[in-house]
Every structure is written in structure tokens, then in C-alpha cells.
């Protein structure tokens, strides 16, 4: 479908500039978005994409430049003002109140004073229509990262929009669900709504977007029509060079079992969580086992059990390097050689207001950062600096606050912090969520190299392309159960996509809702 070319532009940015004490985020940005156009904004992590979107949405004030809305100059005073204008945004880092329910969070941005029963019904309608399954009664703090993403998308779809800003909206969706979302966006654009779309998945940009503006180092470096480009050519526009590829030699497959889960069953304390039923897996030294699945099917509960955040009643349910750890806490498991990268960067993997050096200390203190009960500030700073250098983290240095980094750069630091500890077992969730194509290759290669060095790596991800690129075997989680694992050379995306509905051979994963099955099989 061709984008509409009505004049004037719905949104036009002229010379937008924004600087912070340690970095220039936007340097003279020009951008035009037409009615009915799906317009991509491409760039590496730290290129200034998210800052620019926050300026449009009224979260951040520009230092210079002007914003035109339907040809008239405006100052977007706040997100509430943006919503009054007809601008909605799905943030990469979610803007939800964790102590409120899904329905209460959605009601906060709807005009008037809608009743919660009415809001819940509207959420149910959107959920069913677009395959974005979520319980309106659930408290947000109990939701997985993927479920929170669905709430953000639903919240925008319920507004009367003229411009929809989407920051990495498919990062936690299955390919089938993403396809359905694309159909929705095309329908919305066909009705005249403009869409500003940020994604690091170049194939989906090519399939979905009419035009793209490319940012590099805070400046516009060009525009293109994605449908006339290849993923490789767009990557070159973004990073200024050919996109590197992962080097993934075949695993030996004869290493010792480093992480073993044997019949783990666990009743979830959260009424909106997922019970685990007879989970069995083994990860050997020198291999990467991937777990695919839609968020909310027990991944969060499994990760809590593996990391030590949640103890389990069966002493023999979990073994790390041959030692039963079901009743051991996170610190004791780390002393055995298990490192963990959670899915939520800010708040769990890193404390936003603390420096990178202090965040390194939180999990890597055993790396000679403490002597005779005293902190060694030089060792802490040196570790953080090496992590920044080795993993190409764009920041102001070891003493930069975690919250000052872009999402992708913070993720590179967190991955580096754990990899540099040379773990015997690494458990990682969503390793490249919201990370640009170049950084994603770097992170994935670091996981492969850790495997090559003899570590056992367990990766939980909803990015099937990622799992097929780095894993030696793949299993699927659905309704709190885990399928048997297959070698990546013996399966494909289509088969794993079907398994994600709970339908795998010789296993019944429990009932799956009709809308979910329908969304999984949509093409």
C-alpha cells in the first residue's frame, strides 16, 4: 500500500537539537511524516532515536529547533498534551505503574473517567482482535517483560490516534504475532494514522515501512525507501560498514552436564503467574541451549528458580556443576560458577541511579574488588573500564549513571559484566532485546565464545532468529511445561512456532486459548 502524500506533513521536525552534559543526543534533526505513512527511524544504540521520540511525545524538551503539527508550529508541553493532539507512544522501557492492574494503567490515559469494568472489556476486545493476550485484572509487577509490552501496545490502540510512535514493539513477540501486528499497523495507516516505527529488525522494516530516516552519531545521515533496499544495505547506512556475522562452529556435544533440572514442579505464589510442571533439561559444558516461547508461559518462574531468587522444595530438582542447589540462594549459586542476566535491564540487572562501576561491583565483587573487607575502588573502576572498552559501550566512562545509557549500551555492559566473570554456567534472558543489529551480533558472538571456552549457556529468548543463530539445541516452553530439545539443524522456525502454542509431539502442554492459537498460526 502506498503512503498518502497529502500536504502539509502531519509531523515535521526542523533542526531539532538536544544535548546532555556528557553527550549530544540530537544534532540538527530534520524529519517529515505524512498522513497514512509508516515511517521508520533507524540507527545504532545511542544514535538519538529514543531521545527524538521523547521530544515528539513531550517527555523531553529540545534545546533548539521546531516541531510542526499539521503545518503549525507547536511546543509539546507534556505526554498528556501529546495525547490530546492525538499522539501515542509505546516506550522501549515501559511507563507502567507496577502496583496497579492492567485495567487501571490503561484507564489512566483514556479521556474522561471510564469505569474499570468498561476498560477491562475494551482491553479484552483488543486482546482478542490482535492476539495480544493479557489479563486486565493482573497487577503489572506480576507480569513478564513481554506481557508488559502487550499492555503498552493495547493502551495506545485504545486511543484516538493521529500519530503512533512504536519503539521496538516486536522485540518480545513471536514471528506469527508480529505478522498480525503488522496487519494491524497497515490497517491503522490505511485509515490515515501515521506511524513512527523504531526497530532493529531490518527485515521487518523492509516489509512494513514506506520510508526510513537513518541516524548516526546524533545526525541524519540519509533517508531511504526500505522496500527498495536490502537488510545489508540498510545496515551499512546505520553503522557505516558491512554488518558482521556470528561465527558459530558446531559444538563438540560431549561436555559434562553443568546445569541439570530434573522434574522441577513449582506452584507460583502469584495468582497471575504460571505453575511449573515437571521441567527437565540439561546443559553441557560447551553448548548453548535455547528456550523459546511466548512471554507468560513460565519463563519468568523458571528463571527465578534457576537464579536462586526462588527456592524449590525438591532438593534434587536443580544441580549446578553436580551440586544440588535447589535450597541455595543466588549468592551461593554464583560462588559455584553460575551467572545470571535477567530480562529487565533497569531495576533488576542494574540500579539506574548508580554508576557503572558500582553496578559492576554488585555481581562481580569476587573479581578482586574486595580485600580484607575493604572495597578496592581502583579494581572496581578498572573492571568497569575494561567492560566498557571490550564490549564497545558508548558512555561517559565508568562513573556514568546506568540510567544515562541507551538501552542497548546498558545491555552490552550488563552482558559484559557477567561474561568477564568467566562463569561455568550462564543463564541469560532476552540477551539482545532492544539492541541494534551491530551490537546484537557482538553480544551473540560473546555468548558463542563463552560456550567455546567451555561454559554451559542457557538462553531464554522470544527472538527465534536469535535462537537459531547462536544455539546448538532449542526447546519450547508453553503453559509451564518444557518440550524436549531438538538440534537446530533438525528443526526450523515454522516447527518451533507451532510448538510455542503447546503442540509438540509426545507432550500435552495444556489448553491454549483460541485467539492465541489463531495468532500463532497466522501468516
Short mmCIF file of C-alpha atoms in Angstrom, two decimals:
data_model
loop_
_atom_site.label_atom_id
_atom_site.label_comp_id
_atom_site.label_asym_id
_atom_site.label_seq_id
_atom_site.Cartn_x
_atom_site.Cartn_y
_atom_site.Cartn_z
CA UNK A 1 0.00 0.00 0.00
CA UNK A 2 1.42 3.39 -0.94
CA UNK A 3 1.64 6.06 1.71
CA UNK A 4 -0.59 9.08 1.32
CA UNK A 5 1.11 12.23 0.09
CA UNK A 6 -1.37 14.83 1.41
CA UNK A 7 0.24 18.15 2.28
CA UNK A 8 1.19 19.50 4.67
CA UNK A 9 3.06 16.80 6.58
CA UNK A 10 1.31 15.59 9.69
CA UNK A 11 4.55 15.95 11.66
CA UNK A 12 7.65 17.88 10.67
CA UNK A 13 10.82 18.39 12.70
CA UNK A 14 13.26 21.14 11.76
CA UNK A 15 16.75 21.37 13.21
CA UNK A 16 15.98 19.55 16.48
CA UNK A 17 18.91 19.65 18.92
CA UNK A 18 19.26 18.12 22.37
CA UNK A 19 22.42 17.89 24.48
CA UNK A 20 23.23 16.45 27.89
CA UNK A 21 26.36 17.13 29.97
CA UNK A 22 28.24 14.13 28.56
CA UNK A 23 26.66 13.61 25.14
CA UNK A 24 24.92 15.26 22.18
CA UNK A 25 21.76 13.22 21.63
CA UNK A 26 20.26 15.09 18.63
CA UNK A 27 22.20 17.41 16.34
CA UNK A 28 20.03 19.31 13.84
CA UNK A 29 17.49 16.57 13.11
CA UNK A 30 15.01 17.06 10.22
CA UNK A 31 12.11 14.63 9.78
CA UNK A 32 8.82 14.62 7.86
CA UNK A 33 5.98 12.14 8.42
CA UNK A 34 2.95 12.16 6.12
CA UNK A 35 -0.63 11.09 6.91
CA UNK A 36 -1.05 7.34 6.48
CA UNK A 37 2.71 6.75 6.35
CA UNK A 38 4.62 4.11 8.29
CA UNK A 39 7.98 5.81 8.76
CA UNK A 40 10.98 4.01 10.24
CA UNK A 41 13.72 5.67 12.28
CA UNK A 42 16.92 3.63 12.05
CA UNK A 43 20.18 3.92 13.92
CA UNK A 44 22.62 2.25 16.30
CA UNK A 45 22.08 2.32 20.04
CA UNK A 46 22.93 5.80 21.21
CA UNK A 47 22.25 7.39 17.79
CA UNK A 48 19.49 9.54 19.32
CA UNK A 49 16.33 7.73 18.22
CA UNK A 50 14.66 7.39 21.62
CA UNK A 51 15.52 10.97 22.63
CA UNK A 52 13.93 12.24 19.41
CA UNK A 53 10.77 10.23 20.03
CA UNK A 54 10.56 11.55 23.61
CA UNK A 55 10.78 15.10 22.26
CA UNK A 56 7.84 14.43 19.94
CA UNK A 57 5.86 12.90 22.83
CA UNK A 58 6.58 15.77 25.22
CA UNK A 59 8.78 13.87 27.66
CA UNK A 60 11.93 15.83 26.75
CA UNK A 61 12.25 19.48 25.74
CA UNK A 62 14.53 20.24 22.75
CA UNK A 63 17.32 22.78 23.14
CA UNK A 64 16.74 24.14 19.63
CA UNK A 65 14.64 23.57 16.53
CA UNK A 66 10.91 23.47 15.94
CA UNK A 67 8.05 20.98 15.71
CA UNK A 68 5.24 21.46 13.18
CA UNK A 69 1.93 19.61 13.61
CA UNK A 70 -0.31 19.79 10.54
CA UNK A 71 1.86 22.68 9.35
CA UNK A 72 1.51 24.76 12.53
CA UNK A 73 4.41 25.30 14.93
CA UNK A 74 3.75 23.79 18.37
CA UNK A 75 5.51 23.11 21.65
CA UNK A 76 4.53 19.71 23.06
CA UNK A 77 4.28 20.53 26.74
CA UNK A 78 3.83 17.02 28.15
CA UNK A 79 2.74 13.48 27.28
CA UNK A 80 -0.81 14.46 28.27
CA UNK A 81 -0.64 17.31 25.75
CA UNK A 82 0.70 14.88 23.14
CA UNK A 83 -2.23 12.54 23.72
CA UNK A 84 -4.64 15.48 23.37
CA UNK A 85 -3.06 16.18 19.98
CA UNK A 86 -3.55 12.53 19.00
CA UNK A 87 0.00 11.26 19.60
CA UNK A 88 0.52 7.92 21.36
CA UNK A 89 3.76 6.14 22.19
CA UNK A 90 4.85 2.64 23.10
CA UNK A 91 8.11 3.03 25.03
CA UNK A 92 11.02 0.60 24.90
CA UNK A 93 11.37 0.98 28.67
CA UNK A 94 7.82 0.67 29.88
CA UNK A 95 5.90 3.52 31.53
CA UNK A 96 3.57 1.48 33.71
CA UNK A 97 2.70 1.71 37.42
CA UNK A 98 3.70 -1.67 38.81
CA UNK A 99 1.33 -1.62 41.79
CA UNK A 100 -1.73 -1.04 39.59
CA UNK A 101 -3.63 -3.54 37.48
CA UNK A 102 -3.53 -3.64 33.69
CA UNK A 103 -7.00 -2.07 33.52
CA UNK A 104 -6.04 0.72 35.93
CA UNK A 105 -2.91 1.53 33.92
CA UNK A 106 -4.90 1.73 30.71
CA UNK A 107 -7.65 3.84 32.32
CA UNK A 108 -5.09 6.49 33.33
CA UNK A 109 -4.51 7.57 29.71
CA UNK A 110 -8.09 7.32 28.43
CA UNK A 111 -10.16 10.50 28.23
CA UNK A 112 -12.97 11.08 30.70
CA UNK A 113 -13.39 8.83 33.69
CA UNK A 114 -14.12 5.34 32.29
CA UNK A 115 -15.18 2.58 34.67
CA UNK A 116 -12.73 -0.25 35.17
CA UNK A 117 -15.26 -2.85 34.02
CA UNK A 118 -15.68 -0.98 30.75
CA UNK A 119 -11.91 -0.61 30.36
CA UNK A 120 -11.42 -4.33 31.05
CA UNK A 121 -14.00 -5.19 28.41
CA UNK A 122 -12.29 -2.93 25.87
CA UNK A 123 -8.92 -4.49 26.71
CA UNK A 124 -10.44 -7.92 26.18
CA UNK A 125 -11.74 -6.89 22.78
CA UNK A 126 -8.39 -5.54 21.64
CA UNK A 127 -6.57 -8.55 23.10
CA UNK A 128 -8.73 -10.97 21.17
CA UNK A 129 -8.66 -8.96 17.96
CA UNK A 130 -4.89 -8.56 17.82
CA UNK A 131 -3.75 -11.68 19.66
CA UNK A 132 -2.18 -9.63 22.50
CA UNK A 133 -3.21 -11.87 25.38
CA UNK A 134 -3.20 -10.19 28.79
CA UNK A 135 -5.37 -10.38 31.91
CA UNK A 136 -6.93 -6.95 32.70
CA UNK A 137 -7.04 -7.87 36.42
CA UNK A 138 -3.35 -8.72 36.72
CA UNK A 139 -1.04 -6.43 38.68
CA UNK A 140 1.69 -5.10 36.42
CA UNK A 141 4.51 -6.12 38.79
CA UNK A 142 3.47 -9.74 38.30
CA UNK A 143 3.76 -9.57 34.50
CA UNK A 144 6.69 -10.72 32.42
CA UNK A 145 8.51 -8.27 30.19
CA UNK A 146 6.58 -9.48 27.15
CA UNK A 147 3.22 -9.09 28.84
CA UNK A 148 4.10 -5.54 29.86
CA UNK A 149 4.92 -4.80 26.23
CA UNK A 150 1.45 -6.02 25.27
CA UNK A 151 -0.13 -3.66 27.81
CA UNK A 152 1.73 -0.73 26.27
CA UNK A 153 0.56 -1.65 22.78
CA UNK A 154 -3.05 -2.16 23.88
CA UNK A 155 -3.04 1.15 25.74
CA UNK A 156 -2.13 3.00 22.55
CA UNK A 157 -4.53 1.07 20.35
CA UNK A 158 -7.41 2.18 22.59
CA UNK A 159 -6.65 5.88 21.99
CA UNK A 160 -7.97 8.03 19.14
CA UNK A 161 -4.65 8.42 17.35
CA UNK A 162 -3.25 10.50 14.53
CA UNK A 163 0.37 9.50 15.18
CA UNK A 164 1.51 6.28 16.81
CA UNK A 165 5.14 6.02 17.95
CA UNK A 166 6.39 2.48 18.45
CA UNK A 167 9.82 1.81 19.99
CA UNK A 168 10.84 -1.82 19.42
CA UNK A 169 7.24 -3.14 19.54
CA UNK A 170 8.00 -6.65 18.25
CA UNK A 171 11.04 -7.35 20.39
CA UNK A 172 9.05 -9.75 22.57
CA UNK A 173 6.55 -11.08 20.03
CA UNK A 174 6.63 -14.36 18.14
CA UNK A 175 7.00 -14.11 14.35
CA UNK A 176 3.34 -15.05 13.98
CA UNK A 177 2.17 -12.42 16.47
CA UNK A 178 4.43 -9.83 14.84
CA UNK A 179 2.86 -10.62 11.48
CA UNK A 180 -0.55 -9.97 12.95
CA UNK A 181 0.66 -6.71 14.49
CA UNK A 182 1.92 -5.62 11.07
CA UNK A 183 -1.53 -6.25 9.62
CA UNK A 184 -2.97 -4.04 12.35
CA UNK A 185 -0.48 -1.25 11.64
CA UNK A 186 -1.21 -1.40 7.92
CA UNK A 187 -4.91 -1.14 8.70
CA UNK A 188 -4.31 1.82 11.03
CA UNK A 189 -2.15 3.55 8.40
CA UNK A 190 -4.75 2.87 5.74
CA UNK A 191 -7.27 4.75 7.86
CA UNK A 192 -4.95 7.79 7.86
CA UNK A 193 -2.98 7.40 11.09
CA UNK A 194 0.78 7.98 10.80
CA UNK A 195 3.20 5.55 12.42
CA UNK A 196 6.75 6.29 13.57
CA UNK A 197 8.43 2.93 13.91
CA UNK A 198 11.75 2.18 15.63
CA UNK A 199 13.12 -1.32 15.23
CA UNK A 200 16.48 -3.00 14.89
CA UNK A 201 14.92 -5.83 12.89
CA UNK A 202 15.72 -4.72 9.37
CA UNK A 203 13.67 -7.42 7.67
CA UNK A 204 10.50 -6.17 9.36
CA UNK A 205 11.38 -2.56 8.45
CA UNK A 206 11.68 -3.64 4.83
CA UNK A 207 8.37 -5.49 4.95
CA UNK A 208 6.38 -2.83 6.80
CA UNK A 209 7.65 0.71 6.31
CA UNK A 210 7.15 3.18 3.47
CA UNK A 211 10.16 5.40 4.23
CA UNK A 212 13.05 5.46 6.69
CA UNK A 213 15.22 8.17 8.21
CA UNK A 214 18.67 7.00 9.29
CA UNK A 215 20.51 8.48 12.29
CA UNK A 216 24.17 8.04 13.10
CA UNK A 217 26.02 9.81 15.91
CA UNK A 218 23.01 12.10 16.59
CA UNK A 219 22.71 13.31 12.98
CA UNK A 220 20.56 12.37 9.99
CA UNK A 221 22.79 10.55 7.52
CA UNK A 222 20.14 9.81 4.91
CA UNK A 223 16.68 8.59 4.01
CA UNK A 224 15.56 5.58 2.00
CA UNK A 225 12.60 3.51 0.89
CA UNK A 226 13.09 0.22 2.75
CA UNK A 227 11.22 -1.84 0.17
CA UNK A 228 13.90 -0.89 -2.37
CA UNK A 229 16.75 -1.75 -0.01
CA UNK A 230 18.20 -4.95 1.41
CA UNK A 231 18.78 -5.56 5.10
CA UNK A 232 22.53 -5.39 4.37
CA UNK A 233 22.31 -2.03 2.61
CA UNK A 234 20.22 -0.53 5.44
CA UNK A 235 22.72 -1.88 7.97
CA UNK A 236 25.51 -0.12 6.09
CA UNK A 237 23.54 3.14 6.27
CA UNK A 238 23.16 2.65 10.03
CA UNK A 239 26.66 1.62 11.06
CA UNK A 240 28.76 2.82 8.14
CA UNK A 241 30.15 -0.62 7.31
CA UNK A 242 29.07 -4.11 6.35
CA UNK A 243 27.19 -5.95 9.07
CA UNK A 244 29.37 -8.57 10.79
CA UNK A 245 28.12 -12.12 11.14
CA UNK A 246 28.38 -14.55 14.01
CA UNK A 247 30.95 -17.30 13.74
CA UNK A 248 29.24 -20.34 15.24
CA UNK A 249 31.24 -23.56 14.91
CA UNK A 250 29.50 -26.81 15.74
CA UNK A 251 29.57 -27.77 19.42
CA UNK A 252 31.50 -30.87 20.43
CA UNK A 253 28.47 -32.10 22.38
CA UNK A 254 30.45 -34.30 24.79
CA UNK A 255 31.00 -31.89 27.67
CA UNK A 256 29.98 -32.56 31.24
CA UNK A 257 26.49 -31.65 32.40
CA UNK A 258 26.85 -28.29 34.15
CA UNK A 259 23.17 -27.35 34.65
CA UNK A 260 20.60 -30.07 35.24
CA UNK A 261 16.91 -29.63 36.03
CA UNK A 262 15.22 -32.89 36.93
CA UNK A 263 11.44 -32.90 37.33
CA UNK A 264 11.07 -29.35 38.65
CA UNK A 265 7.48 -28.60 39.63
CA UNK A 266 6.64 -25.36 41.37
CA UNK A 267 3.41 -23.71 42.39
CA UNK A 268 3.62 -19.99 41.68
CA UNK A 269 2.89 -17.67 44.60
CA UNK A 270 1.45 -15.08 42.23
CA UNK A 271 -2.20 -15.76 41.28
CA UNK A 272 -1.45 -14.40 37.81
CA UNK A 273 1.77 -16.38 37.40
CA UNK A 274 2.37 -19.77 35.84
CA UNK A 275 2.95 -23.03 37.71
CA UNK A 276 5.89 -25.13 36.54
CA UNK A 277 5.20 -28.78 35.81
CA UNK A 278 7.91 -31.46 35.57
CA UNK A 279 10.59 -29.30 33.92
CA UNK A 280 13.54 -31.35 32.69
CA UNK A 281 16.65 -30.06 30.92
CA UNK A 282 20.40 -30.50 30.84
CA UNK A 283 23.01 -28.08 29.53
CA UNK A 284 26.50 -29.37 28.91
CA UNK A 285 29.82 -27.63 29.01
CA UNK A 286 30.50 -26.18 25.58
CA UNK A 287 26.91 -25.84 24.36
CA UNK A 288 24.10 -23.28 24.18
CA UNK A 289 20.57 -24.48 24.89
CA UNK A 290 17.82 -22.08 23.85
CA UNK A 291 14.30 -21.90 25.27
CA UNK A 292 11.68 -20.33 23.01
CA UNK A 293 8.15 -19.36 23.98
CA UNK A 294 5.64 -16.59 24.34
CA UNK A 295 6.06 -14.46 27.47
CA UNK A 296 3.95 -15.54 30.42
CA UNK A 297 4.26 -19.28 29.88
CA UNK A 298 6.53 -19.93 32.84
CA UNK A 299 9.84 -18.47 31.69
CA UNK A 300 9.87 -15.91 34.49
CA UNK A 301 9.19 -18.57 37.12
CA UNK A 302 11.84 -20.91 35.69
CA UNK A 303 14.47 -18.17 35.65
CA UNK A 304 13.70 -17.26 39.27
CA UNK A 305 14.16 -20.91 40.25
CA UNK A 306 17.43 -21.26 38.32
CA UNK A 307 18.97 -17.98 39.51
CA UNK A 308 18.18 -18.62 43.19
CA UNK A 309 15.63 -15.86 43.57
CA UNK A 310 13.09 -18.57 44.38
CA UNK A 311 13.94 -21.70 46.34
CA UNK A 312 12.35 -25.01 45.40
CA UNK A 313 11.08 -27.75 47.74
CA UNK A 314 12.77 -30.66 45.93
CA UNK A 315 16.44 -30.84 46.88
CA UNK A 316 17.35 -32.76 43.73
CA UNK A 317 15.41 -30.61 41.27
CA UNK A 318 18.32 -28.36 40.24
CA UNK A 319 22.04 -29.16 40.04
CA UNK A 320 24.88 -26.77 39.17
CA UNK A 321 28.20 -28.44 38.40
CA UNK A 322 26.98 -31.61 40.10
CA UNK A 323 25.83 -29.92 43.31
CA UNK A 324 22.19 -29.74 44.38
CA UNK A 325 21.29 -26.06 44.67
CA UNK A 326 17.50 -26.05 45.00
CA UNK A 327 17.69 -24.57 48.51
CA UNK A 328 20.70 -22.32 47.90
CA UNK A 329 20.32 -18.59 47.32
CA UNK A 330 21.60 -16.53 44.41
CA UNK A 331 24.93 -15.66 46.09
CA UNK A 332 25.74 -19.30 46.86
CA UNK A 333 24.98 -20.31 43.28
CA UNK A 334 27.25 -17.56 41.98
CA UNK A 335 30.06 -18.95 44.14
CA UNK A 336 29.57 -22.26 42.32
CA UNK A 337 30.06 -20.52 38.98
CA UNK A 338 26.53 -19.61 37.88
CA UNK A 339 25.99 -16.12 36.47
CA UNK A 340 22.62 -14.66 35.51
CA UNK A 341 21.42 -11.91 33.15
CA UNK A 342 17.75 -11.04 33.79
CA UNK A 343 15.44 -9.70 31.10
CA UNK A 344 14.79 -6.36 32.80
CA UNK A 345 17.83 -4.10 32.45
CA UNK A 346 16.84 -1.20 34.70
CA UNK A 347 15.87 -2.23 38.22
CA UNK A 348 16.97 -5.88 38.21
CA UNK A 349 20.16 -6.13 36.16
CA UNK A 350 21.31 -2.61 37.07
CA UNK A 351 20.37 0.09 39.55
CA UNK A 352 19.54 3.20 37.47
CA UNK A 353 20.98 5.85 39.80
CA UNK A 354 24.26 4.03 40.46
CA UNK A 355 27.40 4.33 38.36
CA UNK A 356 28.53 1.60 36.00
CA UNK A 357 31.45 0.90 38.33
CA UNK A 358 29.14 0.42 41.32
CA UNK A 359 26.81 -1.73 39.22
CA UNK A 360 29.80 -3.89 38.29
CA UNK A 361 30.55 -4.35 41.99
CA UNK A 362 27.06 -5.72 42.64
CA UNK A 363 27.66 -9.06 40.89
CA UNK A 364 31.39 -9.12 40.12
CA UNK A 365 32.82 -8.28 43.56
CA UNK A 366 34.60 -11.62 43.64
CA UNK A 367 36.84 -10.36 40.81
CA UNK A 368 39.40 -8.99 43.31
CA UNK A 369 37.26 -5.96 44.07
CA UNK A 370 37.30 -6.57 47.82
CA UNK A 371 40.36 -7.09 50.04
CA UNK A 372 40.28 -7.60 53.81
CA UNK A 373 36.68 -6.42 53.89
CA UNK A 374 37.51 -3.16 52.10
CA UNK A 375 36.41 -2.11 48.62
CA UNK A 376 39.23 -1.64 46.10
CA UNK A 377 37.98 1.35 44.12
CA UNK A 378 40.83 1.11 41.60
CA UNK A 379 39.96 -2.53 40.81
CA UNK A 380 36.26 -1.72 40.56
CA UNK A 381 36.89 1.16 38.15
CA UNK A 382 39.36 -0.89 36.12
CA UNK A 383 36.86 -3.75 35.72
CA UNK A 384 34.15 -1.34 34.59
CA UNK A 385 36.52 0.39 32.17
CA UNK A 386 37.62 -2.93 30.62
CA UNK A 387 33.98 -3.93 30.23
CA UNK A 388 33.21 -0.61 28.52
CA UNK A 389 36.17 -1.00 26.16
CA UNK A 390 35.82 -4.72 25.39
CA UNK A 391 32.09 -4.53 24.74
CA UNK A 392 32.11 -1.14 22.98
CA UNK A 393 29.76 0.54 25.45
CA UNK A 394 29.07 4.14 24.43
CA UNK A 395 29.00 6.15 27.66
CA UNK A 396 30.82 8.90 29.58
CA UNK A 397 33.00 6.38 31.45
CA UNK A 398 32.94 4.06 34.48
CA UNK A 399 31.29 6.69 36.67
CA UNK A 400 28.35 7.35 34.30
CA UNK A 401 24.99 6.51 35.85
CA UNK A 402 23.32 3.41 34.43
CA UNK A 403 20.18 5.38 33.57
CA UNK A 404 22.22 7.73 31.34
CA UNK A 405 22.96 4.96 28.84
CA UNK A 406 20.75 3.94 25.94
CA UNK A 407 19.05 0.59 26.40
CA UNK A 408 21.38 -1.22 24.02
CA UNK A 409 24.56 0.18 25.55
CA UNK A 410 23.40 -0.72 29.04
CA UNK A 411 22.63 -4.23 27.82
CA UNK A 412 26.16 -4.54 26.39
CA UNK A 413 27.60 -3.50 29.75
CA UNK A 414 25.44 -6.00 31.68
CA UNK A 415 26.33 -8.86 29.34
CA UNK A 416 30.00 -7.91 29.52
CA UNK A 417 29.90 -7.75 33.32
CA UNK A 418 28.72 -11.36 33.53
CA UNK A 419 30.84 -12.78 30.68
CA UNK A 420 34.00 -11.23 32.16
CA UNK A 421 33.49 -13.32 35.30
CA UNK A 422 34.17 -16.46 33.22
CA UNK A 423 31.14 -18.37 34.53
CA UNK A 424 30.84 -22.13 34.38
CA UNK A 425 27.11 -21.68 33.76
CA UNK A 426 25.44 -18.61 32.29
CA UNK A 427 21.67 -18.19 32.33
CA UNK A 428 20.54 -15.25 30.19
CA UNK A 429 17.09 -13.92 29.33
CA UNK A 430 16.42 -11.81 26.20
CA UNK A 431 20.12 -11.08 25.58
CA UNK A 432 19.60 -8.64 22.68
CA UNK A 433 16.17 -7.16 23.40
CA UNK A 434 16.10 -3.62 22.01
CA UNK A 435 19.71 -3.81 20.81
CA UNK A 436 20.80 -2.59 17.36
CA UNK A 437 21.93 -5.04 14.70
CA UNK A 438 25.64 -4.41 15.18
CA UNK A 439 25.51 -4.66 18.96
CA UNK A 440 23.30 -7.75 18.75
CA UNK A 441 25.93 -9.55 16.68
CA UNK A 442 28.58 -8.55 19.23
CA UNK A 443 26.54 -9.84 22.18
CA UNK A 444 25.64 -13.07 20.42
CA UNK A 445 29.26 -13.67 19.46
CA UNK A 446 30.34 -13.15 23.08
CA UNK A 447 27.89 -15.87 24.15
CA UNK A 448 29.24 -18.21 21.46
CA UNK A 449 32.82 -17.52 22.54
CA UNK A 450 31.87 -18.20 26.17
CA UNK A 451 30.46 -21.53 25.01
CA UNK A 452 33.64 -22.22 23.04
CA UNK A 453 35.61 -21.62 26.25
CA UNK A 454 33.67 -24.43 27.92
CA UNK A 455 30.77 -22.71 29.65
CA UNK A 456 27.24 -24.09 29.63
CA UNK A 457 24.87 -21.38 28.39
CA UNK A 458 21.08 -21.33 28.71
CA UNK A 459 19.35 -18.62 26.65
CA UNK A 460 15.68 -17.75 27.10
CA UNK A 461 14.52 -15.62 24.19
CA UNK A 462 11.42 -14.82 22.15
CA UNK A 463 13.55 -13.95 19.13
CA UNK A 464 13.56 -17.16 17.10
CA UNK A 465 16.09 -15.77 14.62
CA UNK A 466 18.44 -15.19 17.53
CA UNK A 467 17.97 -18.68 18.93
CA UNK A 468 18.63 -20.32 15.58
CA UNK A 469 21.75 -18.19 15.11
CA UNK A 470 23.50 -18.98 18.40
CA UNK A 471 22.01 -22.16 19.89
CA UNK A 472 23.03 -25.76 19.48
CA UNK A 473 19.68 -27.09 20.71
CA UNK A 474 16.26 -25.49 21.17
CA UNK A 475 13.34 -26.35 23.47
CA UNK A 476 9.99 -24.60 23.84
CA UNK A 477 8.09 -23.50 26.94
CA UNK A 478 4.30 -23.35 26.98
CA UNK A 479 1.84 -23.32 29.88
CA UNK A 480 4.56 -24.08 32.42
CA UNK A 481 5.87 -27.14 30.60
CA UNK A 482 9.05 -27.62 28.61
CA UNK A 483 9.32 -29.58 25.39
CA UNK A 484 12.17 -31.88 24.60
CA UNK A 485 15.12 -30.15 22.93
CA UNK A 486 15.96 -30.53 19.25
CA UNK A 487 19.19 -29.70 17.50
CA UNK A 488 18.84 -26.53 15.45
CA UNK A 489 19.92 -28.45 12.35
CA UNK A 490 16.94 -30.78 12.79
CA UNK A 491 14.14 -28.21 13.10
CA UNK A 492 13.04 -24.83 11.71
CA UNK A 493 11.21 -21.64 12.68
CA UNK A 494 7.84 -22.95 11.50
CA UNK A 495 8.01 -26.08 13.67
CA UNK A 496 9.18 -24.17 16.74
CA UNK A 497 6.42 -21.59 16.14
CA UNK A 498 3.81 -24.36 16.27
CA UNK A 499 5.38 -25.82 19.41
CA UNK A 500 5.04 -22.40 21.05
CA UNK A 501 1.27 -22.98 21.12
CA UNK A 502 1.90 -26.03 23.33
CA UNK A 503 1.56 -28.53 20.49
CA UNK A 504 4.67 -30.68 20.38
CA UNK A 505 4.92 -34.46 19.87
CA UNK A 506 4.52 -36.80 22.83
CA UNK A 507 3.58 -33.98 25.17
CA UNK A 508 0.35 -32.25 26.09
CA UNK A 509 1.07 -28.78 27.38
CA UNK A 510 -2.48 -27.98 28.44
CA UNK A 511 -5.26 -25.94 26.88
CA UNK A 512 -4.40 -22.89 24.81
CA UNK A 513 -6.90 -20.12 24.12
CA UNK A 514 -8.43 -19.98 20.66
CA UNK A 515 -7.23 -16.41 19.96
CA UNK A 516 -3.69 -17.41 20.93
CA UNK A 517 -3.70 -20.47 18.68
CA UNK A 518 -5.15 -18.36 15.87
CA UNK A 519 -2.43 -15.72 16.28
CA UNK A 520 0.29 -18.35 16.37
CA UNK A 521 -0.84 -19.87 13.09
CA UNK A 522 -1.48 -16.56 11.33
CA UNK A 523 0.66 -15.97 8.28
#
